mmCIF file of C-alpha atoms in Angstrom:
data_model
loop_
_atom_site.group_PDB
_atom_site.id
_atom_site.type_symbol
_atom_site.label_atom_id
_atom_site.label_comp_id
_atom_site.label_asym_id
_atom_site.label_seq_id
_atom_site.Cartn_x
_atom_site.Cartn_y
_atom_site.Cartn_z
ATOM 1 C CA MET A 1 116.852 36.480 -19.164
ATOM 2 C CA LEU A 2 120.506 35.330 -18.823
ATOM 3 C CA ALA A 3 122.895 34.284 -21.470
ATOM 4 C CA HIS A 4 126.528 33.244 -20.531
ATOM 5 C CA GLY A 5 126.084 34.915 -17.179
ATOM 6 C CA ILE A 6 125.184 38.277 -18.724
ATOM 7 C CA ASP A 7 121.860 40.015 -18.159
ATOM 8 C CA ILE A 8 120.742 40.951 -21.601
ATOM 9 C CA GLU A 9 118.028 43.310 -20.557
ATOM 10 C CA THR A 10 120.397 45.477 -18.372
ATOM 11 C CA SER A 11 123.709 45.201 -19.966
ATOM 12 C CA PRO A 12 124.821 48.126 -22.129
ATOM 13 C CA VAL A 13 124.683 47.866 -25.929
ATOM 14 C CA PHE A 14 127.777 50.051 -26.434
ATOM 15 C CA THR A 15 131.396 49.306 -26.033
ATOM 16 C CA ARG A 16 134.640 51.065 -25.367
ATOM 17 C CA ILE A 17 138.384 50.556 -24.953
ATOM 18 C CA GLU A 18 138.990 50.371 -21.153
ATOM 19 C CA GLY A 19 142.750 50.072 -21.029
ATOM 20 C CA LEU A 20 145.797 50.304 -23.312
ATOM 21 C CA GLY A 21 149.213 48.830 -22.984
ATOM 22 C CA ILE A 22 152.330 48.381 -25.028
ATOM 23 C CA TYR A 23 155.793 46.837 -25.138
ATOM 24 C CA ARG A 24 158.722 48.177 -27.008
ATOM 25 C CA PRO A 25 161.923 46.005 -27.420
ATOM 26 C CA HIS A 26 164.973 47.511 -25.844
ATOM 27 C CA ARG A 27 167.290 47.567 -28.740
ATOM 28 C CA LEU A 28 167.074 50.634 -31.060
ATOM 29 C CA VAL A 29 168.432 50.212 -34.535
ATOM 30 C CA THR A 30 169.531 53.284 -36.418
ATOM 31 C CA ASN A 31 169.587 53.914 -40.097
ATOM 32 C CA GLN A 32 173.403 53.917 -39.998
ATOM 33 C CA GLU A 33 173.296 50.338 -38.760
ATOM 34 C CA ILE A 34 170.762 49.334 -41.531
ATOM 35 C CA CYS A 35 173.071 50.910 -44.151
ATOM 36 C CA GLN A 36 175.926 48.546 -43.179
ATOM 37 C CA ARG A 37 174.045 45.855 -45.113
ATOM 38 C CA ILE A 38 172.528 47.849 -48.007
ATOM 39 C CA GLU A 39 173.700 50.596 -50.296
ATOM 40 C CA SER A 40 171.899 53.520 -48.862
ATOM 41 C CA THR A 41 172.078 56.571 -46.465
ATOM 42 C CA ASP A 42 170.344 57.898 -43.508
ATOM 43 C CA GLU A 43 169.018 60.805 -45.647
ATOM 44 C CA TRP A 44 167.640 58.424 -48.287
ATOM 45 C CA ILE A 45 165.799 56.294 -45.778
ATOM 46 C CA ARG A 46 164.282 59.289 -43.882
ATOM 47 C CA THR A 47 163.160 60.880 -47.225
ATOM 48 C CA ARG A 48 161.629 57.691 -48.524
ATOM 49 C CA SER A 49 159.922 56.459 -45.232
ATOM 50 C CA GLY A 50 160.323 59.048 -42.472
ATOM 51 C CA ILE A 51 161.942 56.288 -40.363
ATOM 52 C CA ALA A 52 164.933 57.265 -38.230
ATOM 53 C CA THR A 53 165.127 54.312 -35.873
ATOM 54 C CA ARG A 54 163.277 51.059 -35.278
ATOM 55 C CA ARG A 55 163.067 48.369 -32.549
ATOM 56 C CA ARG A 56 164.647 44.895 -32.738
ATOM 57 C CA ALA A 57 163.634 42.250 -30.412
ATOM 58 C CA SER A 58 166.181 40.026 -28.645
ATOM 59 C CA ASP A 59 165.813 36.249 -28.594
ATOM 60 C CA LYS A 60 164.142 36.545 -25.098
ATOM 61 C CA GLU A 61 161.681 39.159 -26.356
ATOM 62 C CA THR A 62 159.441 36.638 -28.212
ATOM 63 C CA LEU A 63 155.940 37.149 -29.561
ATOM 64 C CA VAL A 64 154.552 35.606 -26.396
ATOM 65 C CA ASP A 65 156.732 37.594 -23.941
ATOM 66 C CA MET A 66 156.100 40.985 -25.632
ATOM 67 C CA GLY A 67 152.374 40.248 -25.997
ATOM 68 C CA ALA A 68 152.114 39.257 -22.407
ATOM 69 C CA ARG A 69 153.878 42.323 -21.223
ATOM 70 C CA ALA A 70 151.588 44.613 -23.245
ATOM 71 C CA ALA A 71 148.516 42.710 -22.007
ATOM 72 C CA ARG A 72 149.487 43.117 -18.378
ATOM 73 C CA ASP A 73 150.021 46.871 -19.133
ATOM 74 C CA ALA A 74 146.665 47.200 -20.589
ATOM 75 C CA LEU A 75 144.890 45.253 -17.793
ATOM 76 C CA ALA A 76 146.616 47.466 -15.193
ATOM 77 C CA ASP A 77 145.605 50.537 -17.144
ATOM 78 C CA ALA A 78 141.976 49.353 -17.085
ATOM 79 C CA GLY A 79 142.136 48.492 -13.378
ATOM 80 C CA LEU A 80 141.336 44.923 -14.174
ATOM 81 C CA ALA A 81 142.715 41.348 -13.740
ATOM 82 C CA ALA A 82 142.932 38.454 -16.244
ATOM 83 C CA ASP A 83 139.905 36.902 -14.604
ATOM 84 C CA ASP A 84 137.740 39.919 -15.575
ATOM 85 C CA VAL A 85 138.287 38.994 -19.289
ATOM 86 C CA ASP A 86 136.367 36.206 -21.162
ATOM 87 C CA THR A 87 138.181 36.176 -24.556
ATOM 88 C CA LEU A 88 141.635 36.810 -25.700
ATOM 89 C CA ILE A 89 142.420 37.784 -29.391
ATOM 90 C CA VAL A 90 145.969 37.880 -30.769
ATOM 91 C CA THR A 91 146.721 39.586 -34.017
ATOM 92 C CA THR A 92 150.076 38.762 -35.657
ATOM 93 C CA SER A 93 151.565 38.071 -39.071
ATOM 94 C CA SER A 94 154.941 37.053 -37.874
ATOM 95 C CA ALA A 95 154.518 33.768 -35.959
ATOM 96 C CA MET A 96 157.156 31.234 -36.959
ATOM 97 C CA ARG A 97 154.919 28.342 -36.021
ATOM 98 C CA CYS A 98 151.424 27.706 -37.179
ATOM 99 C CA VAL A 99 150.594 25.791 -33.864
ATOM 100 C CA PRO A 100 150.211 26.197 -30.975
ATOM 101 C CA SER A 101 148.510 29.616 -31.292
ATOM 102 C CA VAL A 102 150.278 32.620 -29.852
ATOM 103 C CA SER A 103 147.044 33.396 -28.024
ATOM 104 C CA ALA A 104 146.904 30.196 -26.090
ATOM 105 C CA GLN A 105 150.600 30.590 -25.065
ATOM 106 C CA ILE A 106 150.082 34.200 -23.883
ATOM 107 C CA ALA A 107 146.848 33.154 -22.038
ATOM 108 C CA PHE A 108 148.889 30.614 -20.100
ATOM 109 C CA GLU A 109 151.448 33.244 -19.185
ATOM 110 C CA LEU A 110 148.654 35.439 -17.898
ATOM 111 C CA GLY A 111 146.980 32.584 -15.949
ATOM 112 C CA PHE A 112 143.941 32.921 -18.221
ATOM 113 C CA ARG A 113 141.783 29.966 -19.272
ATOM 114 C CA GLY A 114 139.041 31.596 -21.320
ATOM 115 C CA SER A 115 138.639 31.367 -25.045
ATOM 116 C CA ALA A 116 141.834 32.443 -27.085
ATOM 117 C CA PHE A 117 142.424 32.558 -30.752
ATOM 118 C CA ASP A 118 144.743 34.233 -33.380
ATOM 119 C CA ILE A 119 143.652 36.247 -36.367
ATOM 120 C CA SER A 120 145.842 37.198 -39.387
ATOM 121 C CA ALA A 121 144.869 40.448 -41.110
ATOM 122 C CA ALA A 122 148.440 41.746 -41.428
ATOM 123 C CA CYS A 123 148.595 45.458 -40.703
ATOM 124 C CA ALA A 124 144.836 45.843 -40.283
ATOM 125 C CA GLY A 125 144.705 43.059 -37.723
ATOM 126 C CA PHE A 126 144.256 45.467 -34.733
ATOM 127 C CA ASN A 127 141.316 47.233 -36.338
ATOM 128 C CA TYR A 128 139.786 43.787 -37.310
ATOM 129 C CA ALA A 129 140.147 42.581 -33.704
ATOM 130 C CA ILE A 130 138.614 45.787 -32.422
ATOM 131 C CA ALA A 131 135.504 45.184 -34.478
ATOM 132 C CA MET A 132 135.363 41.545 -33.466
ATOM 133 C CA ALA A 133 135.771 42.346 -29.834
ATOM 134 C CA SER A 134 133.151 45.045 -29.884
ATOM 135 C CA ASP A 135 130.684 42.697 -31.460
ATOM 136 C CA LEU A 136 131.500 39.879 -28.954
ATOM 137 C CA VAL A 137 130.651 42.141 -26.135
ATOM 138 C CA ARG A 138 127.470 43.668 -27.747
ATOM 139 C CA GLY A 139 126.383 40.234 -28.545
ATOM 140 C CA HIS A 140 126.805 39.122 -24.934
ATOM 141 C CA THR A 141 129.234 36.373 -25.822
ATOM 142 C CA ALA A 142 131.956 37.983 -23.645
ATOM 143 C CA ARG A 143 131.985 40.508 -20.898
ATOM 144 C CA ARG A 144 135.297 41.843 -21.919
ATOM 145 C CA VAL A 145 137.851 41.002 -24.612
ATOM 146 C CA LEU A 146 141.696 41.413 -24.371
ATOM 147 C CA ILE A 147 143.274 42.237 -27.700
ATOM 148 C CA ILE A 148 146.976 41.708 -28.112
ATOM 149 C CA SER A 149 148.826 42.756 -31.342
ATOM 150 C CA THR A 150 152.393 41.390 -31.170
ATOM 151 C CA GLU A 151 154.885 41.364 -34.039
ATOM 152 C CA ARG A 152 158.513 40.406 -34.706
ATOM 153 C CA LEU A 153 158.804 41.491 -38.324
ATOM 154 C CA SER A 154 162.491 41.285 -38.008
ATOM 155 C CA ASP A 155 162.143 37.458 -38.222
ATOM 156 C CA LEU A 156 160.728 38.021 -41.764
ATOM 157 C CA THR A 157 162.997 40.793 -42.916
ATOM 158 C CA ASP A 158 165.678 40.382 -45.526
ATOM 159 C CA PHE A 159 168.412 42.704 -44.247
ATOM 160 C CA ASP A 160 170.059 42.751 -47.638
ATOM 161 C CA ASP A 161 166.960 43.879 -49.481
ATOM 162 C CA ARG A 162 167.376 47.679 -50.137
ATOM 163 C CA ARG A 163 163.572 47.989 -50.762
ATOM 164 C CA THR A 164 162.416 46.663 -47.288
ATOM 165 C CA SER A 165 165.226 46.236 -44.837
ATOM 166 C CA PHE A 166 164.781 49.633 -43.188
ATOM 167 C CA LEU A 167 161.041 49.406 -42.853
ATOM 168 C CA PHE A 168 160.172 46.639 -40.353
ATOM 169 C CA SER A 169 160.257 46.533 -36.600
ATOM 170 C CA ASP A 170 159.144 44.709 -33.582
ATOM 171 C CA GLY A 171 156.818 45.442 -30.685
ATOM 172 C CA ALA A 172 153.366 44.810 -29.109
ATOM 173 C CA GLY A 173 150.270 46.662 -28.085
ATOM 174 C CA ALA A 174 147.175 45.608 -26.238
ATOM 175 C CA VAL A 175 143.753 46.868 -25.225
ATOM 176 C CA VAL A 176 140.837 45.759 -23.128
ATOM 177 C CA VAL A 177 137.359 46.198 -24.771
ATOM 178 C CA GLY A 178 134.379 46.117 -22.544
ATOM 179 C CA PRO A 179 130.780 47.386 -22.142
ATOM 180 C CA ALA A 180 129.986 51.143 -22.034
ATOM 181 C CA PRO A 181 126.849 53.291 -21.346
ATOM 182 C CA GLU A 182 127.607 55.313 -24.417
ATOM 183 C CA PRO A 183 129.422 54.521 -27.739
ATOM 184 C CA GLY A 184 133.206 54.287 -27.480
ATOM 185 C CA ILE A 185 133.797 52.282 -30.600
ATOM 186 C CA GLY A 186 132.228 53.229 -33.865
ATOM 187 C CA PRO A 187 131.131 50.939 -36.752
ATOM 188 C CA VAL A 188 133.859 49.330 -38.688
ATOM 189 C CA VAL A 189 134.469 49.880 -42.334
ATOM 190 C CA TRP A 190 136.512 47.021 -43.736
ATOM 191 C CA GLY A 191 137.287 45.091 -46.897
ATOM 192 C CA SER A 192 139.806 43.240 -48.996
ATOM 193 C CA ASP A 193 141.319 43.121 -52.494
ATOM 194 C CA GLY A 194 142.958 39.848 -53.186
ATOM 195 C CA SER A 195 143.775 40.830 -56.794
ATOM 196 C CA ARG A 196 146.688 42.855 -55.240
ATOM 197 C CA ALA A 197 147.981 39.997 -53.112
ATOM 198 C CA SER A 198 151.382 40.196 -54.632
ATOM 199 C CA ALA A 199 151.991 43.763 -53.576
ATOM 200 C CA ILE A 200 153.059 42.612 -50.137
ATOM 201 C CA GLN A 201 153.796 38.972 -49.664
ATOM 202 C CA GLN A 202 156.320 36.379 -48.150
ATOM 203 C CA HIS A 203 158.204 35.751 -51.331
ATOM 204 C CA THR A 204 158.972 32.048 -50.545
ATOM 205 C CA PRO A 205 156.451 29.737 -48.953
ATOM 206 C CA TRP A 206 157.393 27.566 -46.042
ATOM 207 C CA ASP A 207 156.729 24.399 -47.916
ATOM 208 C CA ALA A 208 159.480 25.202 -50.337
ATOM 209 C CA LEU A 209 161.903 24.173 -47.495
ATOM 210 C CA ARG A 210 160.652 20.532 -47.668
ATOM 211 C CA ASP A 211 163.256 20.048 -50.361
ATOM 212 C CA LEU A 212 166.431 20.666 -48.278
ATOM 213 C CA SER A 213 168.571 20.838 -51.314
ATOM 214 C CA ILE A 214 167.149 24.325 -51.836
ATOM 215 C CA LEU A 215 169.400 25.436 -49.092
ATOM 216 C CA GLN A 216 172.465 24.684 -51.227
ATOM 217 C CA ASP A 217 171.127 26.973 -54.057
ATOM 218 C CA PRO A 218 173.374 30.155 -53.944
ATOM 219 C CA ASP A 219 170.358 32.157 -55.057
ATOM 220 C CA PHE A 220 168.152 30.776 -52.149
ATOM 221 C CA ARG A 221 166.659 33.547 -49.892
ATOM 222 C CA PHE A 222 165.141 32.801 -46.533
ATOM 223 C CA PRO A 223 161.326 33.287 -46.706
ATOM 224 C CA ALA A 224 160.964 36.901 -46.080
ATOM 225 C CA LEU A 225 158.648 39.885 -46.827
ATOM 226 C CA SER A 226 158.728 41.475 -50.157
ATOM 227 C CA MET A 227 156.860 44.642 -51.190
ATOM 228 C CA ASN A 228 156.058 46.710 -54.335
ATOM 229 C CA GLY A 229 156.295 50.050 -52.560
ATOM 230 C CA GLN A 230 154.825 52.165 -55.285
ATOM 231 C CA ASP A 231 151.848 49.974 -55.749
ATOM 232 C CA VAL A 232 151.170 49.944 -51.976
ATOM 233 C CA TYR A 233 151.674 53.759 -51.795
ATOM 234 C CA ARG A 234 149.174 54.397 -54.655
ATOM 235 C CA TRP A 235 146.580 52.025 -53.152
ATOM 236 C CA ALA A 236 146.864 53.340 -49.697
ATOM 237 C CA THR A 237 146.753 56.987 -50.522
ATOM 238 C CA SER A 238 143.775 56.619 -52.797
ATOM 239 C CA ALA A 239 141.578 53.648 -51.637
ATOM 240 C CA MET A 240 141.923 54.525 -47.895
ATOM 241 C CA VAL A 241 140.553 58.003 -48.196
ATOM 242 C CA PRO A 242 136.888 56.964 -48.757
ATOM 243 C CA VAL A 243 137.363 54.202 -46.172
ATOM 244 C CA ALA A 244 138.344 56.745 -43.533
ATOM 245 C CA GLU A 245 135.563 59.176 -44.683
ATOM 246 C CA GLU A 246 132.974 56.359 -44.335
ATOM 247 C CA ALA A 247 134.164 55.462 -40.870
ATOM 248 C CA MET A 248 133.702 58.940 -39.735
ATOM 249 C CA LYS A 249 130.181 59.086 -41.388
ATOM 250 C CA ARG A 250 129.052 55.801 -39.827
ATOM 251 C CA ALA A 251 130.284 57.032 -36.355
ATOM 252 C CA GLY A 252 128.293 60.235 -36.860
ATOM 253 C CA VAL A 253 131.270 62.534 -36.569
ATOM 254 C CA SER A 254 133.202 64.975 -38.821
ATOM 255 C CA ALA A 255 136.834 65.650 -39.060
ATOM 256 C CA ALA A 256 136.365 68.621 -36.801
ATOM 257 C CA ASP A 257 135.199 66.361 -34.016
ATOM 258 C CA LEU A 258 138.456 64.316 -33.970
ATOM 259 C CA THR A 259 141.327 64.929 -31.692
ATOM 260 C CA ALA A 260 143.678 62.450 -33.426
ATOM 261 C CA PHE A 261 144.266 60.519 -36.533
ATOM 262 C CA VAL A 262 146.111 57.274 -36.016
ATOM 263 C CA PRO A 263 146.800 55.381 -39.261
ATOM 264 C CA HIS A 264 148.822 52.249 -39.580
ATOM 265 C CA GLN A 265 152.485 53.389 -39.298
ATOM 266 C CA ALA A 266 153.528 52.136 -42.762
ATOM 267 C CA ASN A 267 155.380 55.104 -44.068
ATOM 268 C CA LEU A 268 155.396 58.695 -43.091
ATOM 269 C CA ARG A 269 154.683 59.755 -46.732
ATOM 270 C CA ILE A 270 151.507 57.744 -46.724
ATOM 271 C CA THR A 271 150.424 59.307 -43.488
ATOM 272 C CA GLU A 272 151.088 62.852 -44.737
ATOM 273 C CA THR A 273 149.262 62.165 -48.002
ATOM 274 C CA LEU A 274 146.274 60.626 -46.290
ATOM 275 C CA THR A 275 146.119 63.646 -43.863
ATOM 276 C CA ARG A 276 146.054 66.125 -46.694
ATOM 277 C CA ALA A 277 143.509 64.158 -48.759
ATOM 278 C CA LEU A 278 141.171 64.007 -45.726
ATOM 279 C CA ALA A 279 141.584 67.722 -45.115
ATOM 280 C CA LEU A 280 141.892 67.193 -41.468
ATOM 281 C CA PRO A 281 141.843 70.449 -39.382
ATOM 282 C CA ALA A 282 145.135 71.603 -37.868
ATOM 283 C CA SER A 283 143.707 70.789 -34.494
ATOM 284 C CA VAL A 284 143.811 67.094 -35.271
ATOM 285 C CA VAL A 285 147.128 65.576 -34.080
ATOM 286 C CA VAL A 286 148.453 62.974 -36.413
ATOM 287 C CA ALA A 287 150.387 59.997 -35.169
ATOM 288 C CA GLN A 288 154.045 59.793 -36.443
ATOM 289 C CA ASP A 289 155.327 56.906 -34.300
ATOM 290 C CA ILE A 290 156.777 55.528 -37.544
ATOM 291 C CA VAL A 291 159.774 57.875 -37.214
ATOM 292 C CA SER A 292 161.135 56.294 -34.064
ATOM 293 C CA GLN A 293 159.481 52.822 -33.979
ATOM 294 C CA GLY A 294 159.270 51.784 -37.632
ATOM 295 C CA ASN A 295 156.635 49.634 -39.242
ATOM 296 C CA THR A 296 155.293 47.018 -36.729
ATOM 297 C CA SER A 297 152.363 45.717 -38.739
ATOM 298 C CA SER A 298 149.273 45.125 -36.564
ATOM 299 C CA ALA A 299 150.933 46.504 -33.437
ATOM 300 C CA SER A 300 151.543 49.946 -34.997
ATOM 301 C CA VAL A 301 148.119 51.418 -34.270
ATOM 302 C CA PRO A 302 148.116 50.782 -30.466
ATOM 303 C CA LEU A 303 151.777 51.747 -30.187
ATOM 304 C CA ALA A 304 151.172 54.982 -31.972
ATOM 305 C CA LEU A 305 147.982 55.710 -29.908
ATOM 306 C CA HIS A 306 149.863 55.027 -26.666
ATOM 307 C CA ALA A 307 152.609 57.474 -27.742
ATOM 308 C CA LEU A 308 150.090 60.205 -28.258
ATOM 309 C CA ARG A 309 148.509 59.609 -24.830
ATOM 310 C CA ALA A 310 151.941 59.396 -23.108
ATOM 311 C CA ASP A 311 153.043 62.768 -24.474
ATOM 312 C CA GLY A 312 149.688 64.428 -23.662
ATOM 313 C CA SER A 313 148.538 64.930 -27.254
ATOM 314 C CA VAL A 314 145.344 63.034 -26.421
ATOM 315 C CA ALA A 315 143.346 62.394 -23.304
ATOM 316 C CA ALA A 316 140.746 59.937 -22.215
ATOM 317 C CA GLY A 317 137.434 60.460 -23.966
ATOM 318 C CA ASP A 318 139.014 62.186 -27.059
ATOM 319 C CA LEU A 319 137.994 60.848 -30.430
ATOM 320 C CA ALA A 320 140.463 59.142 -32.697
ATOM 321 C CA LEU A 321 140.114 57.933 -36.267
ATOM 322 C CA ILE A 322 142.145 54.673 -36.516
ATOM 323 C CA ILE A 323 142.803 52.788 -39.837
ATOM 324 C CA GLY A 324 144.910 49.828 -40.726
ATOM 325 C CA PHE A 325 145.901 48.533 -44.143
ATOM 326 C CA GLY A 326 148.261 46.026 -45.536
ATOM 327 C CA ALA A 327 149.020 42.662 -47.006
ATOM 328 C CA GLY A 328 146.189 40.827 -48.554
ATOM 329 C CA LEU A 329 145.385 43.573 -49.416
ATOM 330 C CA VAL A 330 143.049 44.264 -46.408
ATOM 331 C CA HIS A 331 141.879 47.264 -44.632
ATOM 332 C CA ALA A 332 139.704 48.384 -41.685
ATOM 333 C CA ALA A 333 138.884 51.726 -39.989
ATOM 334 C CA GLN A 334 136.807 52.990 -37.159
ATOM 335 C CA VAL A 335 136.429 55.929 -34.773
ATOM 336 C CA ILE A 336 137.189 55.231 -31.111
ATOM 337 C CA ALA A 337 137.229 57.049 -27.829
ATOM 338 C CA VAL A 338 140.735 57.227 -26.331
ATOM 339 C CA PRO A 339 140.920 55.127 -23.069
#
């Protein structure tokens, strides 16, 4: 019996990531440059966040441009063309326009005319999209799904805010999810806690700008991201431990089976605390892309995974525990096989 051109009786019930691609903006911003706008030091920023540099997109390196470049890289890595994909999902929390969707614009750049939509799950967006893509393939709604996580957090950064100006960065990552003869994407563990919404938020809503007189207010601040760092740290380092453990349990693996741990690159202190709390063996490599890339929200997990693969820390088929967490607050985790 056929459904959407896919043979339900013969098509695999498992999924995997078939290809991985990224795009990193050319401009590297040092802590010294950040400190020109805030009262701080390179040492303070490194101690507090682990970040030494971050990427800053140019005017030409738009969400669409970066996303399309990462997508082409992922398709090439999988040995596929855009026509081999049925659905395109974009994750972003930094689009400056509500419509048209970023996904539709990237689809046009790729010459793709299948279904395309955006999701907003902040720093957990990539993990949310992995779960959705896997289910679309397993449910025979799509043969393959192209996920693109593209972010320009510099557009939402207050460079005079000592609490956040050094954190955020720009970049894009993409993967192709398709059918597999054996499991390559484990069950997702996800959730939300809207009672903590104020921990990470855009401090001024866009509709505040309807009253143009607000621009004359000397205290007016362009709508940017604000964060209660201590609240986020306490939440991430406590609530995410059982989430990660449950993701491994549902995938039927233990920490000893992992080759890599790739958490959202929010803060090196959070990563190190999670690693200790999970009692990961010394053999498990832990992603630390945050040091050179900064926090790129939903793009951070694919960027960090690509960095591990590029330097030989992981190879195709190795198991990685990935977890995203951020504004909402929202979270998601799963175990995947490295493409």
